DNA sequence: ACCAAAGACCGTCAAGACGC
DNA sequence: GCGTCTTGACGGTCTTTGGT
């Protein structure tokens, strides 16, 4: 089982509505492709103070209990333990429901970061609580019937920014049977729009500012490579910049001489191609830092010394708008007015083509990443709906049996 | 160990969408 | 209309897997 992050949160309890709003936790469950790995214990219950939230997004309500003692101890609270399965796709959840002297134990499957259903079969042990218990991991429902026959669902509602595949906060709230059925219908009816999902994903990515004009977008927990903030914060003064897992080497360029007038709207360094260094020591020559990409994907900023005549071929000036050449905001590369001969025009054409290819390369990567994310969401959704279907079939079966018993 | 098929990944092109 | 973005399609390369 994982190590605990042990965030202590307070739990407010009211007669009609209770809420657990979880503060943002560190997302250290990134898998191979940046996918969330389901691990840890989830314990949802009537609300007990001292509830702990683990770094992997699961909740442990106090008093903390191991799987073993939940199985053997009569508790006054409804408790659930999620046991992650190999591969991380699902977790088996054991729910312990207080029911007089003998607690009910229910076992089901939940999906990580997705709506999941755990439903207890209708039976004698649940009669003091009611017939149905459904526990959902996110955007989810725990509901149980009260003794008076009326159903008073307890919903687990996330307070995350989006209702997609990510999100952290969890709210426990009581609601009515109508709400519950409506929610269930909504969950079944909702179809995630590819574009919407991507927008939500991108809107949850915090932006780390590196000062003047350089911004680096930090990948979220599901996004794969993580930024090394310590590297980026010092990169402008040292020789290596690590951004989103990609290393940018400044190749012995004296930091004091470089004017990194870069920046882009999306926070990445794409489009960074050629930068002029103001080298005070050599008046007749200048240095161009050229972008190069190594075989291993590492990107290099290679300084190239040019003569004064060569330098006339390029001018870099800063501006506040994106250029027609597609260079990122803050960098405008304009051919000097002296570019007239065919060779220079060809070079310019070639340079523009290289830049376009670079941009499209990056775009294709991003597109594929989003597509994978989307497919993952769809797969999770399929699993959730299958679970719901299973639960509904079981519920139908139980109701049928009950109906038959009453008629006998 | 070797080899072929399958799968994953990547770069590029092109067409359509979209914003200005 | 133009520039940019997005994404499907295609082909190439690399890795994995199963059979011999």
Short mmCIF file of C-alpha atoms (C1' of nucleotides) in Angstrom, two decimals:
data_model
loop_
_atom_site.label_atom_id
_atom_site.label_comp_id
_atom_site.label_asym_id
_atom_site.label_seq_id
_atom_site.Cartn_x
_atom_site.Cartn_y
_atom_site.Cartn_z
CA UNK A 1 0.00 0.00 0.00
CA UNK A 2 1.17 3.51 -0.65
CA UNK A 3 2.74 5.95 1.62
CA UNK A 4 0.37 8.46 3.06
CA UNK A 5 0.51 12.08 2.21
CA UNK A 6 -1.62 12.59 5.26
CA UNK A 7 -3.36 15.80 4.54
CA UNK A 8 -5.55 16.58 7.44
CA UNK A 9 -8.86 18.09 6.52
CA UNK A 10 -11.68 19.18 8.64
CA UNK A 11 -15.14 17.90 8.06
CA UNK A 12 -18.21 19.98 8.49
CA UNK A 13 -21.31 18.10 9.41
CA UNK A 14 -24.81 19.41 9.24
CA UNK A 15 -28.14 17.70 9.55
CA UNK A 16 -28.97 17.82 5.91
CA UNK A 17 -25.73 18.24 4.14
CA UNK A 18 -22.19 17.41 4.86
CA UNK A 19 -19.21 18.27 2.86
CA UNK A 20 -15.66 17.19 2.52
CA UNK A 21 -13.86 19.64 0.44
CA UNK A 22 -10.45 18.45 -0.21
CA UNK A 23 -7.55 20.71 -0.73
CA UNK A 24 -5.38 20.11 -3.73
CA UNK A 25 -3.13 17.17 -3.16
CA UNK A 26 0.10 16.31 -4.77
CA UNK A 27 -0.40 14.11 -7.76
CA UNK A 28 2.31 11.55 -7.48
CA UNK A 29 0.39 8.74 -9.04
CA UNK A 30 1.53 9.38 -12.53
CA UNK A 31 1.98 6.25 -14.51
CA UNK A 32 3.99 5.48 -17.56
CA UNK A 33 2.01 7.76 -19.79
CA UNK A 34 1.06 10.16 -17.11
CA UNK A 35 -2.09 8.30 -16.33
CA UNK A 36 -3.51 8.26 -12.86
CA UNK A 37 -2.79 5.06 -11.09
CA UNK A 38 -5.47 3.96 -8.71
CA UNK A 39 -4.02 3.07 -5.43
CA UNK A 40 -4.75 3.28 -1.79
CA UNK A 41 -7.63 3.15 0.56
CA UNK A 42 -10.93 4.82 0.11
CA UNK A 43 -13.08 5.09 3.10
CA UNK A 44 -16.35 6.88 2.74
CA UNK A 45 -18.49 7.05 5.76
CA UNK A 46 -20.69 9.08 7.89
CA UNK A 47 -18.47 11.95 8.64
CA UNK A 48 -15.77 11.67 11.18
CA UNK A 49 -13.36 14.40 11.96
CA UNK A 50 -9.72 13.79 11.26
CA UNK A 51 -10.41 12.48 7.84
CA UNK A 52 -7.26 12.06 5.84
CA UNK A 53 -6.77 12.49 2.17
CA UNK A 54 -4.02 10.59 0.51
CA UNK A 55 -1.84 11.86 -2.19
CA UNK A 56 -3.18 9.39 -4.65
CA UNK A 57 -6.62 10.88 -4.48
CA UNK A 58 -8.22 8.47 -2.12
CA UNK A 59 -9.77 9.25 1.20
CA UNK A 60 -9.39 7.65 4.54
CA UNK A 61 -11.89 8.55 7.17
CA UNK A 62 -10.87 8.25 10.74
CA UNK A 63 -10.59 6.17 12.67
CA UNK A 64 -8.22 4.65 10.23
CA UNK A 65 -8.73 1.00 9.77
CA UNK A 66 -6.98 -1.62 7.80
CA UNK A 67 -8.79 -3.92 5.50
CA UNK A 68 -8.46 -6.67 8.02
CA UNK A 69 -10.00 -4.92 10.97
CA UNK A 70 -12.77 -3.50 8.88
CA UNK A 71 -13.68 -6.99 7.98
CA UNK A 72 -13.73 -8.11 11.56
CA UNK A 73 -14.84 -5.09 13.51
CA UNK A 74 -18.32 -3.77 13.92
CA UNK A 75 -18.08 -0.09 13.12
CA UNK A 76 -20.55 2.67 13.64
CA UNK A 77 -19.69 4.14 10.28
CA UNK A 78 -19.96 3.04 6.73
CA UNK A 79 -16.47 2.31 5.57
CA UNK A 80 -14.92 1.29 2.32
CA UNK A 81 -11.51 0.06 1.39
CA UNK A 82 -10.27 0.24 -2.16
CA UNK A 83 -7.68 -2.36 -2.96
CA UNK A 84 -5.80 -1.46 -6.13
CA UNK A 85 -5.49 -4.22 -8.65
CA UNK A 86 -2.41 -5.04 -10.64
CA UNK A 87 -2.18 -2.84 -13.66
CA UNK A 88 -3.98 -0.07 -11.90
CA UNK A 89 -7.10 -0.12 -14.01
CA UNK A 90 -9.54 -0.81 -11.25
CA UNK A 91 -9.72 -1.20 -7.53
CA UNK A 92 -11.73 -3.76 -5.66
CA UNK A 93 -13.69 -1.96 -3.01
CA UNK A 94 -14.88 -3.57 0.18
CA UNK A 95 -17.65 -1.64 1.83
CA UNK A 96 -18.56 -2.19 5.43
CA UNK A 97 -22.00 -0.94 6.41
CA UNK A 98 -23.05 -0.79 10.03
CA UNK A 99 -26.21 -2.72 10.48
CA UNK A 100 -27.10 -3.47 14.07
CA UNK A 101 -24.73 -6.02 15.54
CA UNK A 102 -23.66 -7.45 12.23
CA UNK A 103 -22.14 -5.12 9.68
CA UNK A 104 -22.81 -5.71 6.02
CA UNK A 105 -19.87 -6.24 3.77
CA UNK A 106 -20.11 -5.47 0.11
CA UNK A 107 -17.51 -5.90 -2.55
CA UNK A 108 -17.39 -4.27 -5.93
CA UNK A 109 -15.15 -2.62 -8.47
CA UNK A 110 -14.40 1.05 -8.89
CA UNK A 111 -12.64 2.91 -11.62
CA UNK A 112 -9.92 5.38 -10.81
CA UNK A 113 -10.98 8.97 -11.21
CA UNK A 114 -14.23 7.97 -12.66
CA UNK A 115 -17.77 7.46 -11.62
CA UNK A 116 -18.04 4.00 -10.23
CA UNK A 117 -20.78 2.00 -8.70
CA UNK A 118 -20.74 -0.25 -5.70
CA UNK A 119 -24.05 -1.71 -4.85
CA UNK A 120 -24.94 -3.94 -2.00
CA UNK A 121 -27.42 -6.64 -2.76
CA UNK A 122 -30.78 -6.32 -1.16
CA UNK A 123 -30.86 -8.66 1.76
CA UNK A 124 -31.53 -9.19 5.38
CA UNK A 125 -28.37 -7.59 6.58
CA UNK A 126 -29.16 -4.36 4.85
CA UNK A 127 -32.68 -4.04 5.94
CA UNK A 128 -31.92 -1.79 8.83
CA UNK A 129 -30.30 0.58 6.41
CA UNK A 130 -32.44 -0.14 3.46
CA UNK A 131 -32.13 -2.07 0.31
CA UNK A 132 -29.59 -0.34 -1.80
CA UNK A 133 -26.19 1.02 -1.22
CA UNK A 134 -24.44 2.55 -4.14
CA UNK A 135 -21.08 4.04 -3.68
CA UNK A 136 -19.45 5.95 -6.43
CA UNK A 137 -15.92 7.12 -6.52
CA UNK A 138 -16.34 10.42 -8.28
CA UNK A 139 -19.35 12.41 -9.27
CA UNK A 140 -20.83 9.61 -7.43
CA UNK A 141 -23.53 8.33 -5.22
CA UNK A 142 -23.78 6.51 -1.96
CA UNK A 143 -27.38 5.99 -1.21
CA UNK A 144 -29.17 3.98 1.34
CA UNK A 145 -32.79 3.60 2.22
CA UNK A 146 -33.93 4.80 5.57
CA UNK A 147 -36.03 2.74 7.86
CA UNK A 148 -39.13 4.65 6.93
CA UNK A 149 -38.92 3.29 3.45
CA UNK A 150 -38.03 6.61 1.89
CA UNK A 151 -34.75 6.68 0.06
CA UNK A 152 -32.24 9.27 1.18
CA UNK A 153 -29.23 9.00 -1.04
CA UNK A 154 -25.85 10.20 0.03
CA UNK A 155 -23.98 11.59 -2.89
CA UNK A 156 -20.29 11.80 -3.33
CA UNK A 157 -19.87 14.83 -5.49
CA UNK A 158 -16.55 16.05 -6.66
CA UNK A 159 -15.80 19.70 -6.43
CA UNK A 160 -13.13 19.47 -9.08
CA UNK A 161 -12.77 22.04 -11.78
CA UNK A 162 -13.99 19.67 -14.41
CA UNK A 163 -16.04 16.56 -14.46
CA UNK A 164 -13.75 14.80 -16.82
CA UNK A 165 -11.10 12.38 -15.83
CA UNK A 166 -9.41 14.53 -13.30
CA UNK A 167 -10.39 16.43 -10.23
CA UNK A 168 -9.73 16.31 -6.60
CA UNK A 169 -12.31 17.66 -4.27
CA UNK A 170 -15.03 15.47 -2.93
CA UNK A 171 -18.24 16.52 -1.32
CA UNK A 172 -20.56 14.33 0.64
CA UNK A 173 -24.11 15.49 0.54
CA UNK A 174 -27.53 14.13 1.24
CA UNK A 175 -30.10 14.39 -1.47
CA UNK A 176 -33.46 13.08 -2.41
CA UNK A 177 -34.43 10.03 -4.37
CA UNK A 178 -35.46 12.19 -7.27
CA UNK A 179 -32.08 13.85 -7.31
CA UNK A 180 -30.39 10.52 -7.24
CA UNK A 181 -32.35 9.11 -10.12
CA UNK A 182 -31.85 12.30 -12.08
CA UNK A 183 -28.14 12.19 -11.40
CA UNK A 184 -28.03 8.63 -12.52
CA UNK A 185 -29.78 9.51 -15.73
CA UNK A 186 -27.40 12.40 -16.27
CA UNK A 187 -24.40 10.19 -15.77
CA UNK A 188 -25.75 7.72 -18.25
CA UNK A 189 -26.73 10.37 -20.75
CA UNK A 190 -23.66 12.55 -20.58
CA UNK A 191 -21.31 12.10 -23.48
CA UNK A 192 -18.01 13.88 -23.27
CA UNK A 193 -17.22 16.07 -26.19
CA UNK A 194 -13.69 15.56 -27.43
CA UNK A 195 -13.11 19.27 -27.65
CA UNK A 196 -14.72 19.92 -24.27
CA UNK A 197 -12.58 17.33 -22.58
CA UNK A 198 -9.48 18.79 -24.09
CA UNK A 199 -10.47 22.28 -23.05
CA UNK A 200 -11.02 21.09 -19.52
CA UNK A 201 -7.72 19.30 -19.51
CA UNK A 202 -5.89 22.33 -20.74
CA UNK A 203 -7.66 24.67 -18.38
CA UNK A 204 -6.46 22.66 -15.40
CA UNK A 205 -2.83 22.99 -16.35
CA UNK A 206 -1.18 25.61 -14.18
CA UNK A 207 1.25 27.98 -15.81
CA UNK A 208 4.63 28.60 -14.29
CA UNK A 209 6.05 31.94 -15.15
CA UNK A 210 9.77 32.19 -15.62
CA UNK A 211 10.01 35.88 -15.40
CA UNK A 212 10.03 38.35 -18.24
CA UNK A 213 8.69 36.63 -21.27
CA UNK A 214 9.32 32.95 -20.84
CA UNK A 215 6.44 30.89 -19.65
CA UNK A 216 6.37 27.17 -19.15
CA UNK A 217 3.19 25.23 -18.85
CA UNK A 218 3.33 22.67 -16.12
CA UNK A 219 1.93 19.31 -16.99
CA UNK A 220 -0.86 18.13 -14.79
CA UNK A 221 -0.89 14.76 -13.15
CA UNK A 222 -2.35 13.09 -16.17
CA UNK A 223 -0.16 14.84 -18.63
CA UNK A 224 3.01 12.87 -18.65
CA UNK A 225 6.34 14.55 -18.20
CA UNK A 226 6.73 16.81 -15.26
CA UNK A 227 8.49 20.11 -15.32
CA UNK A 228 11.55 20.44 -13.17
CA UNK A 229 10.86 23.77 -11.61
CA UNK A 230 14.20 24.03 -9.98
CA UNK A 231 15.84 23.58 -13.33
CA UNK A 232 13.73 26.12 -15.12
CA UNK A 233 14.12 28.68 -12.44
CA UNK A 234 17.86 28.67 -12.86
CA UNK A 235 18.09 27.66 -16.46
CA UNK A 236 18.53 31.13 -17.81
CA UNK A 237 21.68 31.51 -15.82
CA UNK A 238 23.01 28.04 -16.34
CA UNK A 239 23.51 25.90 -19.37
CA UNK A 240 20.53 23.60 -19.24
CA UNK A 241 16.85 24.31 -19.41
CA UNK A 242 14.50 21.45 -18.70
CA UNK A 243 10.98 22.09 -19.78
CA UNK A 244 8.31 19.46 -19.72
CA UNK A 245 10.88 16.73 -19.82
CA UNK A 246 12.78 18.24 -22.70
CA UNK A 247 16.25 19.52 -22.14
CA UNK A 248 17.39 22.70 -23.80
CA UNK A 249 21.12 23.25 -23.73
CA UNK A 250 22.51 26.71 -24.08
CA UNK A 251 25.90 25.37 -25.12
CA UNK A 252 28.29 27.58 -23.23
CA UNK A 253 26.58 30.80 -24.07
CA UNK A 254 27.47 33.40 -21.48
CA UNK A 255 24.23 34.06 -19.69
CA UNK A 256 24.91 37.72 -19.27
CA UNK A 257 25.11 38.19 -23.00
CA UNK A 258 21.93 36.45 -23.95
CA UNK A 259 18.70 38.27 -24.37
CA UNK A 260 16.07 35.59 -24.30
CA UNK A 261 13.20 37.57 -25.67
CA UNK A 262 11.03 34.55 -26.07
CA UNK A 263 7.53 33.72 -25.14
CA UNK A 264 4.51 32.09 -26.55
CA UNK A 265 0.85 32.10 -26.00
CA UNK A 266 0.62 28.50 -24.96
CA UNK A 267 3.56 28.64 -22.68
CA UNK A 268 5.76 26.27 -24.58
CA UNK A 269 9.02 27.07 -26.17
CA UNK A 270 7.96 26.01 -29.60
CA UNK A 271 8.95 28.38 -32.27
CA UNK A 272 12.11 29.28 -30.46
CA UNK A 273 14.48 29.19 -33.32
CA UNK A 274 17.06 31.91 -33.59
CA UNK A 275 18.05 34.47 -31.03
CA UNK A 276 20.55 37.24 -31.35
CA UNK A 277 23.00 37.65 -28.55
CA UNK A 278 24.33 41.05 -27.83
CA UNK A 279 27.97 40.35 -27.47
CA UNK A 280 29.67 43.42 -26.19
CA UNK A 281 33.14 42.09 -26.80
CA UNK A 282 32.91 41.71 -30.54
CA UNK A 283 31.51 44.66 -32.29
CA UNK A 284 32.15 43.44 -35.80
CA UNK A 285 30.59 40.05 -35.33
CA UNK A 286 27.46 38.72 -33.76
CA UNK A 287 26.24 35.42 -32.46
CA UNK A 288 23.15 33.60 -33.53
CA UNK A 289 21.81 30.92 -31.26
CA UNK A 290 20.38 28.32 -33.54
CA UNK A 291 17.88 25.70 -32.63
CA UNK A 292 18.88 22.12 -33.23
CA UNK A 293 17.39 18.82 -32.26
CA UNK A 294 19.48 15.82 -31.37
CA UNK A 295 18.72 12.22 -32.15
CA UNK A 296 17.47 11.55 -28.67
CA UNK A 297 15.01 14.34 -28.86
CA UNK A 298 17.11 16.74 -26.90
CA UNK A 299 16.96 20.25 -28.20
CA UNK A 300 20.06 22.35 -28.41
CA UNK A 301 20.61 26.04 -28.66
CA UNK A 302 23.82 26.29 -30.60
CA UNK A 303 25.65 29.59 -30.83
CA UNK A 304 26.95 30.43 -34.28
CA UNK A 305 29.28 33.33 -34.83
CA UNK A 306 28.46 35.43 -37.86
CA UNK A 307 30.11 38.29 -39.55
CA UNK A 308 28.55 41.71 -39.64
CA UNK A 309 27.44 41.10 -43.20
CA UNK A 310 25.80 37.84 -42.24
CA UNK A 311 24.04 39.53 -39.40
CA UNK A 312 22.37 41.88 -41.80
CA UNK A 313 20.42 38.97 -43.09
CA UNK A 314 18.54 38.71 -39.89
CA UNK A 315 17.04 41.17 -37.55
CA UNK A 316 15.26 40.30 -34.41
CA UNK A 317 13.12 42.80 -32.73
CA UNK A 318 10.65 42.39 -29.97
CA UNK A 319 7.01 43.15 -30.38
CA UNK A 320 3.78 42.46 -28.60
CA UNK A 321 2.00 40.64 -31.35
CA UNK A 322 2.36 37.36 -33.10
CA UNK A 323 4.08 37.70 -36.39
CA UNK A 324 2.89 36.56 -39.73
CA UNK A 325 5.81 34.18 -39.86
CA UNK A 326 4.41 32.27 -36.97
CA UNK A 327 7.11 33.12 -34.51
CA UNK A 328 5.84 33.20 -30.97
CA UNK A 329 4.64 36.34 -29.34
CA UNK A 330 7.53 38.47 -28.27
CA UNK A 331 9.86 37.31 -31.00
CA UNK A 332 9.64 38.87 -34.40
CA UNK A 333 12.15 37.88 -36.99
CA UNK A 334 12.20 40.12 -39.97
CA UNK A 335 14.42 39.76 -42.95
CA UNK A 336 16.48 42.83 -43.37
CA UNK A 337 15.70 45.03 -46.28
CA UNK A 338 18.97 43.96 -47.82
CA UNK A 339 17.67 40.45 -48.55
CA UNK A 340 17.15 40.56 -52.25
CA UNK A 341 19.17 37.86 -53.89
CA UNK A 342 17.65 34.49 -54.75
CA UNK A 343 19.87 32.57 -52.39
CA UNK A 344 18.72 34.55 -49.41
CA UNK A 345 15.13 34.24 -50.49
CA UNK A 346 15.57 30.51 -50.77
CA UNK A 347 17.09 30.43 -47.33
CA UNK A 348 14.20 32.41 -45.99
CA UNK A 349 11.73 30.05 -47.63
CA UNK A 350 13.60 27.11 -46.23
CA UNK A 351 13.67 28.66 -42.80
CA UNK A 352 9.94 29.27 -42.88
CA UNK A 353 9.33 25.74 -43.98
CA UNK A 354 11.48 24.41 -41.16
CA UNK A 355 9.57 26.50 -38.73
CA UNK A 356 6.24 25.32 -40.10
CA UNK A 357 7.36 21.73 -39.89
CA UNK A 358 8.53 22.25 -36.33
CA UNK A 359 5.20 23.73 -35.36
CA UNK A 360 3.28 20.96 -37.05
CA UNK A 361 5.47 18.36 -35.44
CA UNK A 362 4.65 19.76 -32.05
CA UNK A 363 1.00 20.04 -32.96
CA UNK A 364 0.88 16.44 -34.07
CA UNK A 365 2.41 15.36 -30.79
CA UNK A 366 -0.11 17.36 -28.85
CA UNK A 367 -2.95 16.05 -30.95
CA UNK A 368 -1.90 12.47 -30.37
CA UNK A 369 -1.53 13.07 -26.69
CA UNK A 370 -5.03 14.48 -26.48
CA UNK A 371 -6.40 11.69 -28.54
CA UNK A 372 -4.90 9.13 -26.20
CA UNK A 373 -6.33 11.00 -23.26
CA UNK A 374 -9.72 11.03 -24.87
CA UNK A 375 -9.63 7.33 -25.65
CA UNK A 376 -8.62 6.64 -22.09
CA UNK A 377 -11.60 8.62 -20.88
CA UNK A 378 -13.88 6.68 -23.17
CA UNK A 379 -12.49 3.39 -21.94
CA UNK A 380 -13.00 4.43 -18.36
CA UNK A 381 -16.51 5.46 -19.20
CA UNK A 382 -17.23 2.10 -20.74
CA UNK A 383 -15.99 0.39 -17.61
CA UNK A 384 -18.12 2.63 -15.41
CA UNK A 385 -21.23 2.03 -17.48
CA UNK A 386 -20.60 -1.69 -17.42
CA UNK A 387 -20.38 -1.54 -13.67
CA UNK A 388 -23.55 0.48 -13.49
CA UNK A 389 -25.26 -1.94 -15.76
CA UNK A 390 -24.15 -4.80 -13.58
CA UNK A 391 -25.39 -3.03 -10.48
CA UNK A 392 -28.73 -2.26 -12.09
CA UNK A 393 -29.15 -5.88 -13.13
CA UNK A 394 -28.44 -6.96 -9.59
CA UNK A 395 -30.88 -4.41 -8.28
CA UNK A 396 -33.53 -5.63 -10.65
CA UNK A 397 -32.87 -9.16 -9.57
CA UNK A 398 -33.21 -8.23 -5.93
CA UNK A 399 -36.42 -6.36 -6.51
CA UNK A 400 -37.81 -9.28 -8.43
CA UNK A 401 -37.01 -11.63 -5.60
CA UNK A 402 -38.56 -9.27 -3.10
CA UNK A 403 -41.63 -8.99 -5.23
CA UNK A 404 -41.94 -12.74 -5.52
CA UNK A 405 -41.53 -13.17 -1.78
CA UNK A 406 -44.28 -10.68 -1.07
CA UNK A 407 -46.63 -12.38 -3.45
CA UNK A 408 -46.11 -15.78 -1.91
"C1'" DA B 1 19.10 -16.80 -31.49
"C1'" DC B 2 16.69 -15.50 -35.49
"C1'" DC B 3 12.91 -13.79 -38.07
"C1'" DA B 4 8.52 -12.06 -39.44
"C1'" DA B 5 4.21 -9.99 -38.07
"C1'" DA B 6 2.03 -6.71 -35.20
"C1'" DG B 7 1.94 -2.68 -32.70
"C1'" DA B 8 3.57 1.81 -31.23
"C1'" DC B 9 5.42 6.01 -32.34
"C1'" DC B 10 6.82 9.79 -35.15
"C1'" DG B 11 7.16 13.23 -38.99
"C1'" DT B 12 4.92 15.06 -42.82
"C1'" DC B 13 1.18 16.43 -45.85
"C1'" DA B 14 -3.27 18.02 -46.76
"C1'" DA B 15 -7.88 19.45 -45.89
"C1'" DG B 16 -11.12 21.60 -43.11
"C1'" DA B 17 -12.21 24.66 -39.11
"C1'" DC B 18 -11.63 28.88 -36.96
"C1'" DG B 19 -10.45 33.57 -35.73
"C1'" DC B 20 -9.10 38.08 -37.28
"C1'" DG C 1 -8.88 36.24 -47.68
"C1'" DC C 2 -5.21 34.84 -44.84
"C1'" DG C 3 -2.72 32.69 -41.21
"C1'" DT C 4 -2.95 29.28 -37.77
"C1'" DC C 5 -4.67 25.21 -35.60
"C1'" DT C 6 -6.47 20.57 -35.62
"C1'" DT C 7 -6.63 16.08 -37.14
"C1'" DG C 8 -6.95 12.12 -40.50
"C1'" DA C 9 -4.00 9.67 -43.57
"C1'" DC C 10 0.27 7.85 -45.05
"C1'" DG C 11 4.77 6.05 -44.78
"C1'" DG C 12 8.96 5.20 -42.20
"C1'" DT C 13 11.38 3.48 -38.04
"C1'" DC C 14 11.67 1.17 -33.75
"C1'" DT C 15 9.99 -2.14 -30.35
"C1'" DT C 16 7.48 -6.10 -28.90
"C1'" DT C 17 5.77 -10.64 -29.47
"C1'" DG C 18 5.20 -15.20 -30.98
"C1'" DG C 19 6.85 -19.02 -33.74
"C1'" DT C 20 10.73 -21.86 -35.27
#
